[in-house]
């Protein structure tokens, strides 16, 4: 699974203008990509979300390190 494939999955799940909990996005991406239910896959997806926020492909509210207490969305 490449970083680009993970990014594409993240962006495909998020609807422009609608906030979603980071934890929910991580679970949806993992399921969409058929990843195992292990801590490493969660962390990998979370790192890609953080990168997309830093590159301004996503907007975040809250501390995205706190998956259940933060949200992301596509800008717009």
XYZ file of N, CA, C and O in Angstrom:
304
model
N 0.851 -1.167 0.000
C 0.000 0.000 0.000
C 0.904 1.241 0.000
O 1.721 1.415 0.884
N 0.737 2.051 -1.026
C 1.562 3.246 -1.154
C 0.930 4.436 -0.428
O -0.274 4.447 -0.174
N 1.760 5.434 -0.160
C 1.247 6.659 0.447
C 0.183 7.293 -0.442
O -0.835 7.784 0.042
N 0.416 7.273 -1.740
C -0.536 7.859 -2.685
C -1.882 7.133 -2.632
O -2.942 7.766 -2.672
N -1.868 5.818 -2.530
C -3.113 5.042 -2.448
C -3.871 5.378 -1.159
O -5.102 5.498 -1.170
N -3.145 5.532 -0.069
C -3.782 5.900 1.199
C -4.385 7.293 1.090
O -5.532 7.517 1.484
N -3.619 8.235 0.541
C -4.130 9.600 0.371
C -5.388 9.608 -0.481
O -6.366 10.291 -0.165
N -5.381 8.864 -1.578
C -6.555 8.792 -2.452
C -7.764 8.241 -1.700
O -8.883 8.734 -1.860
N -7.541 7.230 -0.879
C -8.638 6.643 -0.104
C -9.181 7.656 0.913
O -10.394 7.787 1.075
N -8.290 8.374 1.570
C -8.717 9.389 2.544
C -9.562 10.447 1.850
O -10.667 10.772 2.301
N -9.059 10.969 0.751
C -9.765 12.041 0.052
C -11.091 11.566 -0.532
O -12.050 12.333 -0.603
N -11.164 10.297 -0.925
C -12.411 9.786 -1.499
C -13.505 9.630 -0.443
O -14.689 9.697 -0.756
N -13.108 9.447 0.796
C -14.067 9.264 1.887
C -14.633 10.599 2.357
O -15.795 10.684 2.739
N -13.817 11.631 2.305
C -14.235 12.929 2.823
C -15.013 13.716 1.784
O -14.587 13.851 0.649
N -16.149 14.239 2.208
C -17.000 15.059 1.352
C -16.665 16.519 1.633
O -16.546 16.927 2.791
N -16.520 17.294 0.575
C -16.174 18.702 0.724
C -17.148 19.415 1.654
O -18.366 19.318 1.495
N -16.585 20.101 2.640
C -17.394 20.898 3.539
C -18.015 20.167 4.720
O -18.611 20.783 5.582
N -17.884 18.837 4.790
C -18.498 18.066 5.879
C -17.411 17.507 6.800
O -16.538 16.769 6.368
N -17.504 17.858 8.077
C -16.536 17.389 9.073
C -16.781 15.923 9.410
O -17.918 15.493 9.499
N -15.679 15.176 9.603
C -15.758 13.792 10.079
C -14.677 13.587 11.131
O -13.566 14.105 11.004
N -15.010 12.808 12.142
C -14.033 12.470 13.175
C -12.841 11.753 12.535
O -13.010 10.897 11.665
N -11.652 12.099 12.999
C -10.440 11.463 12.488
C -10.504 9.956 12.710
O -10.153 9.172 11.826
N -10.984 9.523 13.865
C -11.083 8.083 14.149
C -11.962 7.379 13.120
O -11.632 6.279 12.655
N -13.066 7.992 12.755
C -13.979 7.398 11.782
C -13.330 7.310 10.401
O -13.470 6.307 9.692
N -12.602 8.357 10.025
C -11.908 8.347 8.735
C -10.876 7.232 8.703
O -10.772 6.492 7.718
N -10.130 7.082 9.781
C -9.110 6.023 9.850
C -9.758 4.650 9.661
O -9.268 3.821 8.900
N -10.858 4.405 10.346
C -11.544 3.109 10.225
C -12.073 2.881 8.809
O -11.948 1.779 8.267
N -12.657 3.911 8.216
C -13.191 3.773 6.854
C -12.086 3.493 5.844
O -12.250 2.669 4.945
N -10.966 4.184 5.984
C -9.839 3.968 5.067
C -9.296 2.552 5.237
O -9.044 1.851 4.258
N -9.115 2.145 6.481
C -8.604 0.795 6.731
C -9.512 -0.251 6.101
O -9.061 -1.172 5.436
N -10.815 -0.098 6.283
C -11.765 -1.047 5.703
C -11.753 -0.998 4.178
O -11.792 -2.036 3.513
N -11.703 0.201 3.631
C -11.705 0.358 2.174
C -10.484 -0.293 1.535
O -10.563 -0.870 0.463
N -9.353 -0.206 2.225
C -8.107 -0.727 1.673
C -7.843 -2.170 2.080
O -6.852 -2.750 1.670
N -8.727 -2.736 2.906
C -8.555 -4.125 3.319
C -7.363 -4.343 4.233
O -6.781 -5.415 4.249
N -7.015 -3.318 4.984
C -5.877 -3.445 5.891
C -6.247 -4.276 7.109
O -7.385 -4.340 7.522
N -5.212 -4.900 7.696
C -5.392 -5.652 8.930
C -5.749 -4.705 10.071
O -5.477 -3.513 10.022
N -6.353 -5.263 11.091
C -6.742 -4.488 12.267
C -5.582 -4.449 13.253
O -5.648 -5.009 14.327
N -4.503 -3.773 12.863
C -3.371 -3.675 13.776
C -3.011 -2.209 13.993
O -3.398 -1.328 13.229
N -2.320 -1.952 15.063
C -1.966 -0.584 15.452
C -1.151 0.117 14.368
O -1.313 1.309 14.133
N -0.308 -0.626 13.691
C 0.540 -0.029 12.654
C -0.285 0.548 11.504
O 0.016 1.626 11.000
N -1.333 -0.136 11.090
C -2.152 0.378 9.992
C -2.890 1.643 10.413
O -3.007 2.588 9.634
N -3.366 1.695 11.651
C -4.023 2.907 12.149
C -3.045 4.083 12.149
O -3.381 5.185 11.722
N -1.851 3.841 12.656
C -0.838 4.896 12.740
C -0.426 5.388 11.358
O -0.233 6.592 11.157
N -0.292 4.477 10.410
C 0.079 4.855 9.048
C -0.972 5.771 8.430
O -0.648 6.816 7.859
N -2.219 5.421 8.564
C -3.303 6.240 8.021
C -3.348 7.590 8.739
O -3.508 8.633 8.096
N -3.173 7.592 10.050
C -3.168 8.846 10.817
C -2.033 9.765 10.362
O -2.224 10.984 10.252
N -0.868 9.199 10.078
C 0.255 10.009 9.588
C -0.066 10.634 8.234
O 0.288 11.778 7.962
N -0.762 9.880 7.390
C -1.129 10.416 6.070
C -2.167 11.529 6.225
O -2.116 12.527 5.496
N -3.098 11.390 7.154
C -4.075 12.456 7.406
C -3.333 13.717 7.859
O -3.602 14.813 7.358
N -2.408 13.554 8.788
C -1.638 14.700 9.285
C -0.890 15.374 8.139
O -0.865 16.601 8.035
N -0.308 14.589 7.278
C 0.432 15.142 6.134
C -0.502 15.927 5.215
O -0.162 17.015 4.751
N -1.684 15.387 4.942
C -2.652 16.077 4.089
C -3.117 17.387 4.724
O -3.351 18.371 4.016
N -3.235 17.407 6.044
C -3.574 18.653 6.736
C -2.424 19.648 6.593
O -2.635 20.815 6.258
N -1.206 19.195 6.823
C -0.042 20.075 6.721
C 0.129 20.640 5.313
O 0.597 21.768 5.144
N -0.245 19.856 4.313
C -0.132 20.298 2.918
C -1.385 21.046 2.455
O -1.503 21.391 1.293
N -2.329 21.242 3.364
C -3.561 21.996 3.128
C -4.522 21.321 2.129
O -5.348 21.979 1.515
N -4.416 20.001 2.014
C -5.402 19.249 1.226
C -6.626 18.947 2.081
O -7.690 18.633 1.564
N -6.433 19.034 3.415
C -7.513 18.861 4.387
C -7.448 19.993 5.397
O -6.383 20.562 5.633
N -8.590 20.273 6.005
C -8.685 21.242 7.092
C -9.029 20.457 8.346
O -9.827 19.515 8.296
N -8.419 20.835 9.466
C -8.659 20.118 10.720
C -9.167 21.070 11.786
O -8.876 22.263 11.763
N -9.928 20.506 12.724
C -10.272 21.237 13.940
C -10.000 20.308 15.106
O -10.319 19.126 15.067
N -9.366 20.859 16.116
C -8.930 20.050 17.250
C -7.536 19.502 16.996
O -6.926 19.733 15.958
N -7.032 18.792 17.972
C -5.707 18.172 17.884
C -5.858 16.835 17.169
O -6.396 15.878 17.737
N -5.370 16.751 15.937
C -5.594 15.522 15.159
C -4.852 14.313 15.722
O -5.091 13.192 15.278
N -3.995 14.535 16.704
C -3.379 13.402 17.398
C -4.398 12.712 18.296
O -4.226 11.557 18.677
N -5.442 13.446 18.660
C -6.533 12.909 19.473
C -7.665 12.508 18.517
O -8.579 13.287 18.261
N -7.594 11.310 17.989
C -8.458 10.863 16.901
C -9.944 11.012 17.200
O -10.724 11.340 16.322
N -10.352 10.741 18.409
C -11.780 10.794 18.744
C -12.262 12.200 19.082
O -13.456 12.426 19.233
N -11.326 13.126 19.207
C -11.673 14.485 19.623
C -11.285 15.530 18.591
O -11.125 16.705 18.923
N -11.104 15.109 17.356
C -10.754 16.034 16.284
C -11.472 15.615 15.009
O -11.931 14.473 14.892
N -11.577 16.560 14.100
C -12.281 16.314 12.852
C -11.505 16.878 11.681
O -10.700 17.807 11.856
N -11.747 16.321 10.507
C -11.145 16.808 9.272
C -12.214 16.898 8.188
O -13.245 16.255 8.276
N -11.904 17.714 7.204
C -12.768 17.823 6.030
C -11.932 18.332 4.867
O -10.825 18.841 5.061
N -12.495 18.186 3.676
C -11.864 18.780 2.514
C -12.186 20.263 2.507
O -13.278 20.653 2.893
N -11.254 21.105 2.091
C -11.528 22.541 2.063
C -12.630 22.870 1.064
O -12.820 22.164 0.078
N -13.319 23.928 1.348
C -14.329 24.351 0.387
C -15.621 24.761 1.014
O -15.922 24.638 2.125
